[in-house]
Each structure stands twice: as C-alpha cells, then as structure tokens.
Amino acid sequence: MKERQLFLIKPDFLPEREHRAILDHVLAHEADCEPTAVRGGEKSHFRSSMELKRPGPCRQIVHDALRPLVPELCAAFGVPPIPHPKFDGSVVAHTDGSFYKPHVDQGKADIYRSRTLSAVYYFCESPARFEGGELRMFRMDQPGAYIDIPILDNQLVVFPSMIPHEVRPVRVPSGRFEDARFAVNVWVHRVPQEDQS
C-alpha cells in the first residue's frame, strides 16, 4: 500500500448491514445535527461541518471493527503497542461548503495529548453526490508536500494523530443533507489501564 508510513486505507471496511445501519441512522437524524465547534466549544472560521449530537450505534460499530486492528496499525506506523486502547470520536456531515483547515489531532491539552491513532470512516449514498472533500495528508519529511486521498463510500483511513491533515472544501450541488460527505471520526488513545472507563 502506498505511503504506509503516512496513512493506511481499508476499503469496504464494514459489512453492508453495518454500513447501511450507520447511513440510515444519520439520514434519519438530520434534525439532531449542529454546527461543529472547536477549541472548547467555540465556533470557528477554521472548520465548517455539522456534528450529529445523537450518534446512536454509529461510533460503537466503527470502534468494534477497529479495535482488533490496533496492533496491526501500531506496527505499520512504528508506534509502540497500545495494550489498553480507549476510543472516542464524533459523527460529522460535510454539507455544501464544508471544510477543515490544516490541523493535527494530537495536542497539549489533556483530552488531546493521549490521542495516538486517528481513524476516519467515510460513508455516503452511492454513487457519491458530492464533489471534493479529499483528505489531504501533509508529509512531515517533505515540507509543503502532501497527498490527497479521494473519499470513497465504506472506506476507513487511519494515520498517526500527529500527522497534519486537512479536509478540502466540499461541494454538494443539490444542497441536500442526504447527499453530503459523512464520516465517523475516531481517536485511539493511549491511557493507563486504571484510567479506562
């Protein structure tokens, strides 16, 4: 697989039943979506998307499918094993005009410091009815260089949480919520066993 040190792609990640369950849940809960906030809940020009406040089974389905892959992923990225991984995340819709400027998922604050792996599960109606929205991964060994990953339905992309990345602007010509670019964002945390909850 290309650029294994930067990211890994898992196509056709979920069985169709689970993939459809996630998509159906999100499409049925458009009214529960709110503008995504960053930095302590503040709205920002740094990011534009919608977050599903009632994710239902979406996160758990992806967490359960991702958990057994953590040892393989750590080995692929040269990351020390995570014996007691903790998961959290969000479910987002990228509607017309959405974007997320370059950023990293790992940070100095307590809630970000333990993030070790980032995973994004993409899903949408098929064929896709949006344009753009590529995941841009920036190379840390070549300043200014990047790789754009096209977004495909039922695709998982995983990368170390310190890798800078960006969501390129999304265009949804119909303007309809159901035609958006959807994602379950997952962060795998390295935490001591006694801190597990």
Coordinates of C-alpha atoms in Angstrom, one line a residue:
M1 CA 0.0 0.0 0.0
K2 CA 1.4 3.4 -0.9
E3 CA 2.8 5.7 1.8
R4 CA 2.3 3.3 4.6
Q5 CA 4.3 5.5 7.0
L6 CA 1.7 8.3 6.5
F7 CA -1.6 6.5 6.3
L8 CA -3.4 3.2 5.7
I9 CA -6.6 2.7 3.7
K10 CA -9.1 -0.1 4.4
P11 CA -11.6 -0.2 1.6
D12 CA -15.0 -1.9 2.1
F13 CA -14.4 -1.7 5.8
L14 CA -17.8 -2.7 7.2
P15 CA -20.2 -5.4 6.2
E16 CA -23.1 -4.0 4.2
R17 CA -25.6 -4.4 7.0
E18 CA -23.5 -2.3 9.4
H19 CA -22.6 0.2 6.8
R20 CA -26.3 0.7 5.9
A21 CA -27.2 0.9 9.6
I22 CA -24.8 3.8 10.1
L23 CA -26.0 5.6 7.0
D24 CA -29.7 5.1 7.8
H25 CA -29.2 6.4 11.3
V26 CA -27.5 9.6 10.1
L27 CA -30.1 10.3 7.4
A28 CA -32.9 9.9 9.9
H29 CA -31.4 12.3 12.4
E30 CA -30.6 15.4 10.3
A31 CA -32.5 17.5 12.9
D32 CA -30.0 16.4 15.5
C33 CA -27.0 17.9 13.7
E34 CA -25.4 21.1 14.9
P35 CA -22.5 23.2 13.6
T36 CA -19.3 21.7 14.7
A37 CA -17.3 23.6 17.2
V38 CA -13.5 23.6 18.0
R39 CA -11.4 24.9 20.9
G40 CA -13.6 24.5 23.9
G41 CA -17.0 24.6 22.1
E42 CA -16.4 27.8 20.2
K43 CA -17.4 28.2 16.6
S44 CA -14.5 29.0 14.3
H45 CA -13.6 30.0 10.7
F46 CA -11.1 27.2 11.0
R47 CA -13.8 24.5 10.4
S48 CA -17.2 24.2 8.9
S49 CA -19.3 21.0 9.2
M50 CA -22.2 19.5 11.1
E51 CA -22.0 17.1 14.1
L52 CA -24.6 14.6 14.9
K53 CA -25.4 15.0 18.6
R54 CA -27.2 11.7 18.9
P55 CA -24.8 9.3 17.2
G56 CA -26.8 6.2 18.1
P57 CA -24.9 3.0 17.1
C58 CA -22.5 4.7 14.7
R59 CA -19.5 5.2 16.8
Q60 CA -19.7 1.8 18.5
I61 CA -20.0 -0.1 15.2
V62 CA -16.8 1.5 14.0
H63 CA -15.0 1.2 17.4
D64 CA -15.8 -2.5 17.5
A65 CA -14.5 -3.1 14.0
L66 CA -11.4 -1.0 14.5
R67 CA -10.3 -2.5 17.9
P68 CA -8.8 -5.8 16.7
L69 CA -6.8 -3.9 14.1
V70 CA -5.0 -1.7 16.6
P71 CA -1.9 -4.0 17.0
E72 CA -1.5 -4.2 13.2
L73 CA -1.9 -0.4 12.8
C74 CA 0.7 0.3 15.5
A75 CA 3.2 -2.0 13.8
A76 CA 2.5 -0.4 10.4
F77 CA 3.2 3.1 11.7
G78 CA 6.1 2.2 14.0
V79 CA 4.0 3.2 17.0
P80 CA 4.6 1.4 20.4
P81 CA 1.8 -1.1 21.1
I82 CA -1.4 0.3 22.8
P83 CA -2.3 -2.5 25.3
H84 CA -5.4 -0.8 26.6
P85 CA -6.7 1.5 23.9
K86 CA -9.5 3.9 24.6
F87 CA -11.8 5.2 21.8
D88 CA -13.7 8.4 21.4
G89 CA -14.9 10.3 18.4
S90 CA -17.7 12.1 16.5
V91 CA -20.1 11.7 13.6
V92 CA -20.0 14.5 11.1
A93 CA -21.7 15.6 7.9
H94 CA -19.8 17.7 5.4
T95 CA -22.5 19.6 3.6
D96 CA -22.1 22.1 0.8
G97 CA -19.2 24.5 1.6
S98 CA -17.8 22.4 4.5
F99 CA -14.0 22.3 5.1
Y100 CA -11.4 21.8 7.9
K101 CA -8.2 23.7 7.5
P102 CA -4.8 22.0 8.2
H103 CA -4.5 20.7 11.8
V104 CA -3.3 17.8 13.9
D105 CA -5.5 15.7 16.2
Q106 CA -2.9 15.4 19.0
G107 CA -2.3 18.4 21.2
K108 CA -1.1 19.7 24.6
A109 CA -4.5 19.7 26.3
D110 CA -5.3 16.6 28.4
I111 CA -8.1 15.5 26.1
Y112 CA -5.8 15.6 23.0
R113 CA -2.4 14.6 24.4
S114 CA -3.2 10.8 24.6
R115 CA -4.5 10.6 21.0
T116 CA -2.2 8.2 19.2
L117 CA -4.1 7.0 16.1
S118 CA -6.7 8.8 14.1
A119 CA -9.2 6.9 12.0
V120 CA -11.9 8.2 9.7
Y121 CA -14.7 6.0 8.4
Y122 CA -16.4 7.5 5.3
F123 CA -19.8 6.7 4.1
C124 CA -22.3 8.2 1.8
E125 CA -25.1 7.4 -0.7
S126 CA -23.8 5.5 -3.7
P127 CA -22.9 6.8 -6.2
A128 CA -21.5 9.8 -4.3
R129 CA -23.4 13.0 -4.8
F130 CA -20.8 15.4 -3.5
E131 CA -17.6 16.7 -5.0
G132 CA -14.2 17.5 -3.4
G133 CA -13.8 16.8 0.3
E134 CA -10.5 15.0 -0.2
L135 CA -8.5 14.2 2.9
R136 CA -5.2 16.0 2.4
M137 CA -2.3 14.4 4.3
F138 CA 0.9 16.5 4.7
R139 CA 4.2 14.8 4.6
M140 CA 6.3 15.5 7.7
D141 CA 9.6 14.6 5.9
Q142 CA 9.0 16.9 2.9
P143 CA 7.8 20.4 3.9
G144 CA 5.0 21.6 1.6
A145 CA 4.4 18.1 0.1
Y146 CA 1.0 16.4 0.5
I147 CA -1.1 13.6 -0.7
D148 CA -4.9 13.9 -1.4
I149 CA -7.0 10.9 -0.6
P150 CA -10.3 10.7 -2.6
I151 CA -13.2 9.9 -0.4
L152 CA -15.0 6.6 -1.2
D153 CA -18.1 5.1 0.5
N154 CA -17.4 2.5 3.2
Q155 CA -13.7 3.4 3.4
L156 CA -11.5 3.7 6.5
V157 CA -8.4 5.8 6.6
V158 CA -6.0 5.6 9.6
F159 CA -2.9 7.7 10.4
P160 CA -0.8 8.7 13.4
S161 CA -2.6 11.5 15.3
M162 CA 0.4 13.9 15.0
I163 CA 0.2 13.9 11.2
P164 CA -1.1 17.3 9.8
H165 CA -4.1 16.9 7.6
E166 CA -7.0 18.8 6.1
V167 CA -10.5 18.4 4.7
R168 CA -10.6 20.0 1.3
P169 CA -13.7 22.1 0.5
V170 CA -16.8 20.0 -0.2
R171 CA -19.4 20.8 -2.8
V172 CA -22.9 19.3 -2.7
P173 CA -24.6 20.6 -5.9
S174 CA -28.1 19.5 -4.8
G175 CA -27.7 21.2 -1.4
R176 CA -29.5 18.3 0.2
F177 CA -28.3 16.8 3.5
E178 CA -28.6 13.2 2.3
D179 CA -26.1 14.0 -0.5
A180 CA -23.4 15.1 2.0
R181 CA -20.0 13.6 2.8
F182 CA -20.4 11.7 6.1
A183 CA -17.7 10.5 8.4
V184 CA -17.2 8.8 11.8
N185 CA -14.1 10.3 13.3
V186 CA -12.3 8.0 15.8
W187 CA -9.3 8.7 18.1
V188 CA -7.5 5.9 19.7
H189 CA -6.0 7.0 23.0
R190 CA -3.0 5.6 24.8
V191 CA -4.1 5.7 28.5
P192 CA -3.1 3.7 31.6
Q193 CA -5.3 0.7 32.3
E194 CA -6.5 2.3 35.6
D195 CA -7.9 5.3 33.6
Q196 CA -10.1 3.1 31.4
S197 CA -13.8 4.0 31.6

